Each structure stands twice: as C-alpha cells, then as structure tokens.
Coordinates of N, CA and C in Angstrom, one line a residue:
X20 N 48.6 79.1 -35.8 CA 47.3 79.1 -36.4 C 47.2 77.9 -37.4
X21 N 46.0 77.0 -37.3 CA 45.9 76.3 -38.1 C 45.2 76.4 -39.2
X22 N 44.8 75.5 -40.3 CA 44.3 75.8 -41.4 C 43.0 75.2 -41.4
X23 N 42.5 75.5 -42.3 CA 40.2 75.7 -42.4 C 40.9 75.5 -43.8
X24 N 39.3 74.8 -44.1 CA 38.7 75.2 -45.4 C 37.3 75.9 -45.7
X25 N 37.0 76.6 -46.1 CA 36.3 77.6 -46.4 C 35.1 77.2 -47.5
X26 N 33.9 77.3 -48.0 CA 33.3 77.3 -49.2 C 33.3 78.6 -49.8
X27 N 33.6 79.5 -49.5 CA 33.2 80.8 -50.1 C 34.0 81.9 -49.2
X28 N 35.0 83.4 -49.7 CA 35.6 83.8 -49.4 C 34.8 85.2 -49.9
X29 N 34.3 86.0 -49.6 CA 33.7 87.6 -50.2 C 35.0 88.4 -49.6
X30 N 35.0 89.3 -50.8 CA 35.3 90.9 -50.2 C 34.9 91.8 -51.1
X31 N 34.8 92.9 -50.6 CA 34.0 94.3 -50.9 C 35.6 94.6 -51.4
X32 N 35.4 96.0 -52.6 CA 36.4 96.7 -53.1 C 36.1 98.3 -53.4
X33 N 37.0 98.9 -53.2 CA 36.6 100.4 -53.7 C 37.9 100.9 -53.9
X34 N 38.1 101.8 -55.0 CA 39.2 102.5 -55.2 C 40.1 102.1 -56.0
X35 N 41.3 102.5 -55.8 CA 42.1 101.5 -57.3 C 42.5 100.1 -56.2
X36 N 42.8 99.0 -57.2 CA 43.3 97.5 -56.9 C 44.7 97.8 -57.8
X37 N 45.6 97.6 -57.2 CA 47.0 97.7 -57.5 C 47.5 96.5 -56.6
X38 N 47.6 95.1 -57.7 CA 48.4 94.2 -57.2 C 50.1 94.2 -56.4
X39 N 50.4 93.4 -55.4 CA 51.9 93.4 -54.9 C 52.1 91.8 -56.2
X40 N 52.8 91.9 -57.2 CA 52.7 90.1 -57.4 C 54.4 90.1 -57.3
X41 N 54.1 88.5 -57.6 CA 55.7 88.0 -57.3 C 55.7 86.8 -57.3
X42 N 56.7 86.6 -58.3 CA 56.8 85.1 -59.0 C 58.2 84.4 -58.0
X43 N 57.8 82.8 -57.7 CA 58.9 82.5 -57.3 C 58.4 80.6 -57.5
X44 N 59.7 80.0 -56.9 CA 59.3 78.4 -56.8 C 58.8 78.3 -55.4
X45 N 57.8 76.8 -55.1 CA 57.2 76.9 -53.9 C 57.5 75.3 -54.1
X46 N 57.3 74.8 -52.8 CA 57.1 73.0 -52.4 C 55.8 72.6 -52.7
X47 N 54.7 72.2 -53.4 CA 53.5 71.6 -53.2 C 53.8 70.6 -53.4
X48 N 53.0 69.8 -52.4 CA 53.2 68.5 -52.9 C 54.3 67.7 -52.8
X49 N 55.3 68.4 -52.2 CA 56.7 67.3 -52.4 C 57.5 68.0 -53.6
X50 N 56.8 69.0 -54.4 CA 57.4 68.5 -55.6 C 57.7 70.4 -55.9
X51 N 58.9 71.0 -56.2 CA 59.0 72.2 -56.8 C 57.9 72.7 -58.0
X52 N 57.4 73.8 -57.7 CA 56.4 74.4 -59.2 C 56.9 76.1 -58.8
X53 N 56.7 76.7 -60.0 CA 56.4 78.5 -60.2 C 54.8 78.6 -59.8
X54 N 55.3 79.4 -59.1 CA 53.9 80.2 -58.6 C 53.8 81.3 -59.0
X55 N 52.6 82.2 -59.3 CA 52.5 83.5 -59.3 C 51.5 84.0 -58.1
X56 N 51.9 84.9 -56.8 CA 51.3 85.7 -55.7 C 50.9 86.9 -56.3
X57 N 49.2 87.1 -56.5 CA 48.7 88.8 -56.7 C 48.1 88.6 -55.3
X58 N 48.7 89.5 -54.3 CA 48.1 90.5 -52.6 C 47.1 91.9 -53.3
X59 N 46.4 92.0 -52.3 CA 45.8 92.9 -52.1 C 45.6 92.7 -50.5
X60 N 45.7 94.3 -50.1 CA 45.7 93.7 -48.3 C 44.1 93.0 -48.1
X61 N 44.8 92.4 -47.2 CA 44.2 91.0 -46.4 C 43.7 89.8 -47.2
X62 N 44.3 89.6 -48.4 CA 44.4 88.2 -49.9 C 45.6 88.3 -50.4
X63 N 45.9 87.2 -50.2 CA 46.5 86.6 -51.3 C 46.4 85.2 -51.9
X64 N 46.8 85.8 -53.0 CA 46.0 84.5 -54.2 C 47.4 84.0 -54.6
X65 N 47.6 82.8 -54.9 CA 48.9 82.2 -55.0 C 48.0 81.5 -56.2
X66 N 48.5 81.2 -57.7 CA 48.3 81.0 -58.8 C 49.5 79.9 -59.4
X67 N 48.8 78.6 -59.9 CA 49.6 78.1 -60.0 C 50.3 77.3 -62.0
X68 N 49.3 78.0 -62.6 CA 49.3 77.6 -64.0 C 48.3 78.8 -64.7
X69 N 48.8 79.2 -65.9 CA 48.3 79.8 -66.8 C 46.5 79.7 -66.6
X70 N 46.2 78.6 -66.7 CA 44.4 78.3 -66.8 C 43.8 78.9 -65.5
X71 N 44.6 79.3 -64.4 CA 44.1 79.6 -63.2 C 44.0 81.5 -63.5
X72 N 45.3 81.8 -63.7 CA 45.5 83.3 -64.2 C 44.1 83.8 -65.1
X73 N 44.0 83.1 -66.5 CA 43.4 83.2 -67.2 C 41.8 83.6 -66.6
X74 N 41.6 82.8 -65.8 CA 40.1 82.9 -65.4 C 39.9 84.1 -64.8
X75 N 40.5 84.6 -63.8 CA 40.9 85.6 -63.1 C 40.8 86.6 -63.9
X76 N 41.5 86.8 -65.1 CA 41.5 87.7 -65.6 C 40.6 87.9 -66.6
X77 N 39.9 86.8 -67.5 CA 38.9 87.1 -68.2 C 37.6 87.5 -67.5
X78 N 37.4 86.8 -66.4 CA 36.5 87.2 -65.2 C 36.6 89.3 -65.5
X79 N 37.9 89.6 -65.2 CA 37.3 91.1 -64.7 C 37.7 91.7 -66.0
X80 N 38.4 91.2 -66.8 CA 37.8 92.0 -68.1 C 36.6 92.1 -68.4
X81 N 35.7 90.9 -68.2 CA 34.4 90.8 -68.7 C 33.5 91.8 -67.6
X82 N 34.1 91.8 -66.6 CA 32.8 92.7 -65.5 C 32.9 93.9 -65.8
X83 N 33.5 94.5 -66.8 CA 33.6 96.1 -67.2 C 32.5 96.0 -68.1
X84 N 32.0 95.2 -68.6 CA 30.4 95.2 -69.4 C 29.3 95.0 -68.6
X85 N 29.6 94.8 -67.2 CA 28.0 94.5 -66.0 C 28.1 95.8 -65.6
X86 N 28.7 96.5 -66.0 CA 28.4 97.8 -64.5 C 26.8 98.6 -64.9
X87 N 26.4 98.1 -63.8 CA 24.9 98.7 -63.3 C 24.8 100.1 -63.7
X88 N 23.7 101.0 -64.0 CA 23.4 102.4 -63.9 C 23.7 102.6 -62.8
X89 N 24.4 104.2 -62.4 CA 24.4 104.8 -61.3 C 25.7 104.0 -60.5
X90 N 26.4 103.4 -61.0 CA 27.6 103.1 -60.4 C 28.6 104.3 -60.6
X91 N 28.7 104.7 -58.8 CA 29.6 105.9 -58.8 C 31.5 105.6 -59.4
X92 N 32.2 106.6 -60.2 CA 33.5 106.3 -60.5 C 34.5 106.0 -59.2
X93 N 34.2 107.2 -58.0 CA 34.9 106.5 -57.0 C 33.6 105.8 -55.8
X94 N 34.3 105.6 -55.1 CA 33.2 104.7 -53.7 C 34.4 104.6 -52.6
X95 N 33.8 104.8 -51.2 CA 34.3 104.3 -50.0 C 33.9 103.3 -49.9
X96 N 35.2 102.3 -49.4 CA 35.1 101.1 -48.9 C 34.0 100.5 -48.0
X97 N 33.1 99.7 -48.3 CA 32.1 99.3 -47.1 C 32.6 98.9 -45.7
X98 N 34.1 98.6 -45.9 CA 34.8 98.3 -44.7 C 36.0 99.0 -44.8
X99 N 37.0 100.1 -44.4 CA 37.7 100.5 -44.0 C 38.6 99.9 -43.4
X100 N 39.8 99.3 -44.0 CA 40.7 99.0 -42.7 C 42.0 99.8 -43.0
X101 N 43.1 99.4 -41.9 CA 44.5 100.3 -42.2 C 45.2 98.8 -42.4
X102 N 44.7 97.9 -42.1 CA 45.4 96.7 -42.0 C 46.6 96.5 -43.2
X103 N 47.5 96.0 -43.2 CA 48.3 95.6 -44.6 C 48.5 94.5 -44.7
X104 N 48.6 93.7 -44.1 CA 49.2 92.3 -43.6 C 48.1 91.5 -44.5
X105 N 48.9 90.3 -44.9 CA 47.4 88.8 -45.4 C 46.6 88.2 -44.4
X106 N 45.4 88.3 -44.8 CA 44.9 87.4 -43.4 C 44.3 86.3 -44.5
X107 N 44.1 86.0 -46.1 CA 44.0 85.1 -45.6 C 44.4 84.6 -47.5
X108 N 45.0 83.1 -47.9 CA 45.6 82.9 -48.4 C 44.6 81.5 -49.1
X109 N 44.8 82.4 -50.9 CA 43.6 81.2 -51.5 C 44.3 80.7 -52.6
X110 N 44.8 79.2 -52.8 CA 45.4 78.9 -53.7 C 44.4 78.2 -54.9
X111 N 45.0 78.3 -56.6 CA 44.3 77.9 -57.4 C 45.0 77.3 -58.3
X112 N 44.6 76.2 -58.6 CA 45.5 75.7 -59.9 C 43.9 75.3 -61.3
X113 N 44.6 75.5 -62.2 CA 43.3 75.0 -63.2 C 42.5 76.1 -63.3
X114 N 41.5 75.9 -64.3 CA 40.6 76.1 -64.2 C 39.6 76.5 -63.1
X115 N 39.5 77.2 -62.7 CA 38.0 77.3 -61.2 C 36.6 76.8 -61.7
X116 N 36.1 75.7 -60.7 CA 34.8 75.1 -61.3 C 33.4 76.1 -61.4
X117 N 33.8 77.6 -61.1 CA 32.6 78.7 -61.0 C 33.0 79.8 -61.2
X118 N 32.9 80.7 -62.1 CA 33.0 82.1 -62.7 C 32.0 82.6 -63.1
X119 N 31.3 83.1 -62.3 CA 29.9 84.3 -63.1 C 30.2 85.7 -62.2
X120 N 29.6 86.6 -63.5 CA 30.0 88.1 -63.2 C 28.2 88.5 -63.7
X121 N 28.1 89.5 -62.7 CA 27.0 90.4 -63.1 C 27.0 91.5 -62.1
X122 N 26.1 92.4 -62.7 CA 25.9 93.6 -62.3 C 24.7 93.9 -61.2
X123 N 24.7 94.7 -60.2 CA 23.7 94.4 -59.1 C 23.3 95.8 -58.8
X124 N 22.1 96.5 -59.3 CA 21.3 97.8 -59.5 C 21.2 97.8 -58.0
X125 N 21.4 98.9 -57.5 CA 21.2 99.7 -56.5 C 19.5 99.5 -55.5
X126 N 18.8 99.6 -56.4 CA 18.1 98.6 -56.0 C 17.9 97.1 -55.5
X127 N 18.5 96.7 -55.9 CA 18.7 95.1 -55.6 C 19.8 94.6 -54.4
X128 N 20.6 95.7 -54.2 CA 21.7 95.7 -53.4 C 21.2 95.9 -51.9
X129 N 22.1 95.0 -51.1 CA 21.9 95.1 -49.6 C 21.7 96.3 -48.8
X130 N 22.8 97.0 -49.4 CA 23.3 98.4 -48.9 C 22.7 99.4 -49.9
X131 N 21.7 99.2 -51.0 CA 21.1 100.4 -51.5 C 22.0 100.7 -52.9
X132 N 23.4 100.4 -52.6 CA 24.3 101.1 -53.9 C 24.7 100.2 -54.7
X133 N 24.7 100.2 -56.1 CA 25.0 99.6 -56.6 C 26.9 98.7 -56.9
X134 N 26.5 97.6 -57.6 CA 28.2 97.0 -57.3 C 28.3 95.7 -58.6
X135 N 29.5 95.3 -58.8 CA 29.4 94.4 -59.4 C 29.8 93.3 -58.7
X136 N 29.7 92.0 -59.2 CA 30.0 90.9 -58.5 C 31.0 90.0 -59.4
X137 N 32.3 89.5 -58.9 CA 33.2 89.1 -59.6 C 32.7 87.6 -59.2
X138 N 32.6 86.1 -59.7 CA 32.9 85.4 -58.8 C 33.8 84.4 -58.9
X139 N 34.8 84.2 -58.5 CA 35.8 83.2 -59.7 C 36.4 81.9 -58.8
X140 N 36.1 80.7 -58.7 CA 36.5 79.4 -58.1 C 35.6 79.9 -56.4
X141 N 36.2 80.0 -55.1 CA 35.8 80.3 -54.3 C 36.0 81.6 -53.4
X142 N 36.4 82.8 -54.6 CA 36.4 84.0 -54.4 C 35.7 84.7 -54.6
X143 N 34.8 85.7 -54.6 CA 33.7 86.6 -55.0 C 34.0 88.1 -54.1
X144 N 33.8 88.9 -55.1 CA 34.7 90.4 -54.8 C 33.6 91.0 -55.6
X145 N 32.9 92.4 -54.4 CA 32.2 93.2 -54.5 C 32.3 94.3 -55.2
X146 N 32.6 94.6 -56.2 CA 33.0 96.1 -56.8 C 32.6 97.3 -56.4
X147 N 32.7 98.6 -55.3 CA 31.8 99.2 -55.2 C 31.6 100.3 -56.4
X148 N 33.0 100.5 -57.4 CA 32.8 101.6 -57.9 C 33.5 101.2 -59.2
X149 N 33.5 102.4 -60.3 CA 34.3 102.0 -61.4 C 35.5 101.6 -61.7
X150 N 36.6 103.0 -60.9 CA 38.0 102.8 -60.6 C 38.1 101.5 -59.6
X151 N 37.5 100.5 -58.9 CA 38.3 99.0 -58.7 C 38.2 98.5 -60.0
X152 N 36.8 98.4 -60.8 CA 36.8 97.5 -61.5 C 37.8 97.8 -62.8
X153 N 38.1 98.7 -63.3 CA 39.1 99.0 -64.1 C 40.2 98.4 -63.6
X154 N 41.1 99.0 -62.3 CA 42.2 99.0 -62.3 C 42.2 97.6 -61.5
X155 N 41.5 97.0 -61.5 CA 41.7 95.2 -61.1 C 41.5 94.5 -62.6
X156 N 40.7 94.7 -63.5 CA 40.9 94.5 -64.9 C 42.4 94.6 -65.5
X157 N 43.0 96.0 -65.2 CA 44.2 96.2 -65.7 C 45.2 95.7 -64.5
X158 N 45.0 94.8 -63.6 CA 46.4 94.2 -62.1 C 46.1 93.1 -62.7
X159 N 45.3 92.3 -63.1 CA 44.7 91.2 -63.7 C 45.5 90.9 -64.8
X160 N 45.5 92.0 -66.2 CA 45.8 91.8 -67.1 C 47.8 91.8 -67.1
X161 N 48.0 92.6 -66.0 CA 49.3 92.4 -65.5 C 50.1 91.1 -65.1
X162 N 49.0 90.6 -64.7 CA 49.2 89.1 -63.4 C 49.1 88.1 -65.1
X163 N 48.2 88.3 -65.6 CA 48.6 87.9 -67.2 C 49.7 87.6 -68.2
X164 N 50.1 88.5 -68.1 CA 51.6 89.1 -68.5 C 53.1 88.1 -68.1
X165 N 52.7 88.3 -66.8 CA 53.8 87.9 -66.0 C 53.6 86.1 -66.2
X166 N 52.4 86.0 -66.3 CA 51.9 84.4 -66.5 C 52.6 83.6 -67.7
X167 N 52.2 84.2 -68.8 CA 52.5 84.0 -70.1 C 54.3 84.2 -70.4
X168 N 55.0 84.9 -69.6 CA 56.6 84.7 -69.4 C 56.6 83.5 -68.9
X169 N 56.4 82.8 -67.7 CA 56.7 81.8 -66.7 C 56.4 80.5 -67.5
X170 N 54.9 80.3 -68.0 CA 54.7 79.0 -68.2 C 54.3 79.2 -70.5
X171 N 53.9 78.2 -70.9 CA 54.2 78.1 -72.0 C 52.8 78.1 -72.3
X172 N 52.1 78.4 -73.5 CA 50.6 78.0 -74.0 C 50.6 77.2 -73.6
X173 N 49.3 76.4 -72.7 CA 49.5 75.0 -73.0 C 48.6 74.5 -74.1
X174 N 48.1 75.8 -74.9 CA 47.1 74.9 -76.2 C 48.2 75.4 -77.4
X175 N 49.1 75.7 -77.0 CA 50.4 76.2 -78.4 C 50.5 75.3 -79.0
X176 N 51.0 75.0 -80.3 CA 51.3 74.1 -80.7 C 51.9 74.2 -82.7
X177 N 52.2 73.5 -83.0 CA 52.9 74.3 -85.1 C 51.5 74.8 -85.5
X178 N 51.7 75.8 -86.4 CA 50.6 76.3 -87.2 C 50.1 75.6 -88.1
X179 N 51.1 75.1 -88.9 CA 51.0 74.1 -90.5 C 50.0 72.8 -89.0
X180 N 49.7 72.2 -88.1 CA 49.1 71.8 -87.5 C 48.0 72.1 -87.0
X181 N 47.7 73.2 -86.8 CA 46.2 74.1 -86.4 C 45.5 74.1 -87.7
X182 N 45.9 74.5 -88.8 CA 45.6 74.7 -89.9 C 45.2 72.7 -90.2
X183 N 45.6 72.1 -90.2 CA 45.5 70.5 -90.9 C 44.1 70.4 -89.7
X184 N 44.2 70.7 -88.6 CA 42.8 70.1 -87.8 C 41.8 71.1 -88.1
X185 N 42.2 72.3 -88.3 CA 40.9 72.9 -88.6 C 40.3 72.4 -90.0
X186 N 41.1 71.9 -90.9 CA 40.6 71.5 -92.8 C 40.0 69.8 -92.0
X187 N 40.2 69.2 -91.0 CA 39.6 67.8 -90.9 C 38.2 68.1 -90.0
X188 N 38.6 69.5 -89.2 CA 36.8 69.9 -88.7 C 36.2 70.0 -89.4
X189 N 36.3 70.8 -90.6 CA 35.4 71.1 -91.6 C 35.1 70.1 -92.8
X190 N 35.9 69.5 -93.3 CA 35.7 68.6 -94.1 C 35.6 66.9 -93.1
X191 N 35.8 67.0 -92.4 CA 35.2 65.6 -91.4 C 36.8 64.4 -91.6
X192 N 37.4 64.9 -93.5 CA 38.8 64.0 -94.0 C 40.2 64.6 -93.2
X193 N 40.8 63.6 -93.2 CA 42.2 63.8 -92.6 C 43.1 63.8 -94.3
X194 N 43.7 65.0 -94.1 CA 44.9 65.5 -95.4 C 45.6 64.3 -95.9
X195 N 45.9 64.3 -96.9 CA 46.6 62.8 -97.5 C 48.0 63.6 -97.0
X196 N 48.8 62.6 -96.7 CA 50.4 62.8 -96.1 C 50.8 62.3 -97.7
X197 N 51.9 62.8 -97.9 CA 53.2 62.7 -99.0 C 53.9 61.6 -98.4
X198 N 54.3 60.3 -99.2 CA 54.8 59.4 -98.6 C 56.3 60.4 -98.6
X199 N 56.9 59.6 -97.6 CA 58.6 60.5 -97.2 C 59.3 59.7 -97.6

C-alpha cells in the first residue's frame, strides 16, 4: 500500500479513549529522533516534540468547557467497528497550524445529537458523549506525562534569568551587571 496525503482526517468517538502509547527511537529523515505513538483503533498519532503533545492535549483539556446542553454521559458510537488494527497513521511535529474546539447543540448537528469538536493540525474528532471527552482529556494528559520525561522544556531556562527579562519587560532597562 502506498501513501496519500490527506487535508483533513475526522473521527467520531464515544465511550472511554484509553490510549495504547509507546515511546521509542524512529529514522525520520535520515536522522534518529524519540517519538511518542498514542493508538486508538484505527489512529495512530506518532508525536514528535513536546509542542506537538502539548497542543493535543490542551486541545481536550479545553473541550471539557464546550460541552453543549443535553450531551448524554455515555453514547454509541456512530460507527461501530470490531476492528483493532491502524488503518491510518498521522504524524506531527510542532506546533499544528489549526486548533479550535467547540461545542455543537443537537440542533445544529447532522445526526440531531449533540457532540463536541476537537480540531487539532489535520485531525478533528467528534465527541459523542462525556465519558470520551474526559477520558481522552485524561490519555492526553498521560501522553503529557510521558512527553515531559523524554524531551526537556524547550522554554526552561535559570530563574535568576526569567526574573531579569521580566524586570526589562516592565521597566523597558536592562539590570546593571556587577563588573566580575
């Protein structure tokens, strides 16, 4: 099978999201990196830097504040499968150039019932009920976790330094240095 590129990737969710993840080294590029894989059957998302995780995850923390009226706690899947296997494989490094989450009243919905909408770089995931959107908030905040072992802040940096640029944002002057 060969490979496509895609603009836009949807899936519908209902029930709990309990990530498979798993950190390992991979070839991109010629060149060894750490990856982080969160599956869910038929995705997987291969994550390649903290900024990529991040999105992801602030994404569905934030969508636990969109949920519509009349969003039931559980829901059946709009699609049913038994499938387990990946069918289809979305890599991210960075930042994603698109993240908006909102809520979509039963009314307004295709199908009549209400859902939330995740949408983060070129993935967008349907929420049908409350238990996905929690427990992909909390596989998210996990995929988090595991992130922040692997790779390093990359906005870390000395405190006695955070502290000196925030006194030159506010005062516009840079601190006199002690000659050494």
């Amino acid at each position: 099978m060969g490979r496509f590129d895609v603009s836009q990737i949807q899936v519908d969710v209902a029930g709990t999201q309990k990530f498979v993840l798993d950190a390992h080294i991979t070839t991109r590029t010629g060149k060894p990196s750490e990856v982080i894989t969160a599956s869910i059957p038929g995705l997987a998302i291969y994550l390649y830097d903290l900024a990529a995780v991040r999105a992801f995850a602030s994404a569905w923390n934030m969508a636990q504040r969109f949920v519509p009226v009349g969003m039931p706690e559980r829901a059946r899947p709009v699609l049913e499968s038994t499938e387990t296997s990946v069918g289809l494989l979305l890599h991210v490094a960075g930042t994603p150039n698109r993240r908006r989450i909102n809520g979509v009243a039963a009314g307004a919905s295709p199908t009549g019932k209400p859902f939330v909408r995740v949408e983060v770089g070129l993935l967008t995931i349907h929420a049908r009920d409350l238990t996905s959107i929690r427990t992909a908030a909390a596989s998210w905040a996990d995929v988090e976790r595991m992130a922040l072992r692997m790779w390093p802040e990359t906005d870390a940096f000395d405190q006695a330094e955070a502290e000196a640029r925030k006194a030159v944002a506010r005062s516009g002057e840079a601190a006199r240095r002690m000659p050494s």
